[in-house]
Amino acid sequence: MAVDFSFDKLPDCAEWTFDYLEKYKQQIDRVAKFYGLDTYPNQIEMITSEQMMDAYASVGMPIGYNHWSFGKRFLQTQQNYMRGHMGLAYEIVINSNPCITYLMEENTLTMQALVMSHASYGHNSFFKGNYLFKTWTEADSIIDYLLFAKNYIHQCEQTHGISEVEATLDACHALMNHGVDRYKRPQKISLAEELEQQKEREMYLQSQVDQLWQKLDSSNTERSKQKNNPLIFPESPQENILYFIEKNAPLLAPWQREIVRIVRKTAQYFYPQKQTQVMNEGWACFWHYTIINHLFDEGLLTDKFMLEFLHHHSSVINQPAYNSPQYSGINPYALGFNMFIDIRRICEHPSDEDKQWFPQLAGSNWLDAVKSAMHNYKDESFISQYLSPHLIRKFKFFELTDDASKSHFEVAAIHNEKGYQKIRTALAKQYDLSHIEANIQIINADIEGDRSLTLEYIPHNDVSLADTKDEVIKHLHYLWQFDVNLVMQDKEMHTKVLSHCPEDVEP
């Protein structure tokens, strides 16, 4: 005899109400706890499409500081949206404690349920559990710090003028990708501590810079007596350019030094998101799919709800073929979702091939396996560890070698026995930021001479820097205020100057 669940079913009308949302939230929360998802408390906000575009333009930070580039991006987004050239994300979620999820008013009830399970429980648990977010971001203090940064920069605009502040921000934004500390863990501080330390830091940093340059001035005399023993500063190459500027730029005003620090800390906050895009989106898709299907299996959702849900879900994880007009690279949602689904498949229904490639996973508890992957990996290592031959065949991956010295491309590996490992290694490298971002390090500040700054570019796969390098060097010169040189060693170990600023001065 069939059981009638109709009186228990959740509403499935197109229009949402706060009462309906609360009913869905309670059920989603119950299922998330059933699977043991560890999350920050949830705070859900409803915003309009206009506010969503504003948040877009401010790199997802609704309470960030003002800058002209955010306004320009807002107008571009608004025009593309109104002309139908792009859709909007259905949500924005902030890695904070409590975790704040913004839902869009225009969403249907089904979409709101999907977004809550995706963002409020998928992304939220990833923020709290992944080792990179635990190491490099502070969910407890980020909102306070954003508020501090917004107020501080507003005060600087009032005191020093908008043009001066924006020029400093322009220079910092140009160097933002080179303002990340990869190995030193930041300390946790509250808003009150940040305000207190900001005043102390301003005085201390300036005194340290003064002492450094005074010491160097006195060392000039000494060096003239010992020309064969030049002082090298910094003692080792520095990859965090903004940190070096903040600590050592000789002529920066204290307020400019603080702005450099604000942009550097913001870049650090976003760095784990760049390292885990495939995993983060895949994890959120995996959980909205699992939670909604769990509710359907319990008889709480109607077929109408599920048809709309499956339509949106399929659109999100769609991977167009490489020769499709819609192809724009590998869809991180598609790859990440399928990898977590594949881990569960290997645990529950392993094939002989799976038992050979993943003996530790085959037959194990799938929930422990997916949580272990989420906790301990980033995109590069996740793909290197878990991409299976089954998925390589499903996605029809192959490796293409583009050697500039040859007149043709080479298909180096296809999805067969010989190619699986090569393809997995090659794909993992595509998500290694050290292979994607330019390796530029400060190698010398001529503190005993003309105070010029020299940076070295170390090319990867003989790829040269973009033409925008000259503009970036100009911004660095604005902060350093003495000559800046960008050099590279060629294959014969000869030093070649790639760019220098000011342009009319020979290095």
PDB file of C-alpha atoms in Angstrom, residues 289 313 317-322 333-343 345 353 387-398 414-416 420 423:
ATOM      1  CA  TYR A 289      22.403  17.732  -4.746  1.00  0.00           C
ATOM      2  CA  HIS A 313      21.395  21.889 -11.162  1.00  0.00           C
ATOM      3  CA  ILE A 317      27.300  21.601 -13.708  1.00  0.00           C
ATOM      4  CA  ASN A 318      27.081  21.530 -17.507  1.00  0.00           C
ATOM      5  CA  GLN A 319      30.442  21.046 -19.253  1.00  0.00           C
ATOM      6  CA  PRO A 320      30.291  22.117 -22.940  1.00  0.00           C
ATOM      7  CA  ALA A 321      32.493  20.149 -25.349  1.00  0.00           C
ATOM      8  CA  TYR A 322      35.771  21.753 -26.428  1.00  0.00           C
ATOM      9  CA  TYR A 333      31.405  23.373 -10.871  1.00  0.00           C
ATOM     10  CA  ALA A 334      31.275  20.403 -13.268  1.00  0.00           C
ATOM     11  CA  LEU A 335      34.734  19.063 -12.444  1.00  0.00           C
ATOM     12  CA  GLY A 336      34.448  19.514  -8.678  1.00  0.00           C
ATOM     13  CA  PHE A 337      30.924  18.072  -8.413  1.00  0.00           C
ATOM     14  CA  ASN A 338      31.770  15.027 -10.515  1.00  0.00           C
ATOM     15  CA  MET A 339      34.939  14.360  -8.530  1.00  0.00           C
ATOM     16  CA  PHE A 340      33.079  14.289  -5.191  1.00  0.00           C
ATOM     17  CA  ILE A 341      30.338  12.126  -6.752  1.00  0.00           C
ATOM     18  CA  ASP A 342      33.078   9.858  -8.097  1.00  0.00           C
ATOM     19  CA  ILE A 343      34.697   9.492  -4.670  1.00  0.00           C
ATOM     20  CA  ARG A 345      30.945   5.901  -6.239  1.00  0.00           C
ATOM     21  CA  GLU A 353      40.029  -0.468 -11.986  1.00  0.00           C
ATOM     22  CA  LEU A 387      40.962  12.253 -10.538  1.00  0.00           C
ATOM     23  CA  SER A 388      40.096   8.727 -11.688  1.00  0.00           C
ATOM     24  CA  PRO A 389      40.424   7.030 -15.108  1.00  0.00           C
ATOM     25  CA  HIS A 390      36.614   6.795 -15.038  1.00  0.00           C
ATOM     26  CA  LEU A 391      36.297  10.601 -14.936  1.00  0.00           C
ATOM     27  CA  ILE A 392      39.105  11.143 -17.455  1.00  0.00           C
ATOM     28  CA  ARG A 393      37.105   9.020 -19.904  1.00  0.00           C
ATOM     29  CA  LYS A 394      33.821  10.711 -18.978  1.00  0.00           C
ATOM     30  CA  PHE A 395      35.250  14.201 -19.600  1.00  0.00           C
ATOM     31  CA  LYS A 396      37.234  12.952 -22.643  1.00  0.00           C
ATOM     32  CA  PHE A 397      40.365  14.670 -21.330  1.00  0.00           C
ATOM     33  CA  PHE A 398      43.560  14.661 -23.362  1.00  0.00           C
ATOM     34  CA  ILE A 414      44.804  10.550 -24.429  1.00  0.00           C
ATOM     35  CA  HIS A 415      42.369   8.761 -22.101  1.00  0.00           C
ATOM     36  CA  ASN A 416      43.911   5.295 -22.228  1.00  0.00           C
ATOM     37  CA  TYR A 420      45.771   8.502 -17.394  1.00  0.00           C
ATOM     38  CA  ILE A 423      46.644  13.704 -18.015  1.00  0.00           C
TER      39      ILE A 423
END
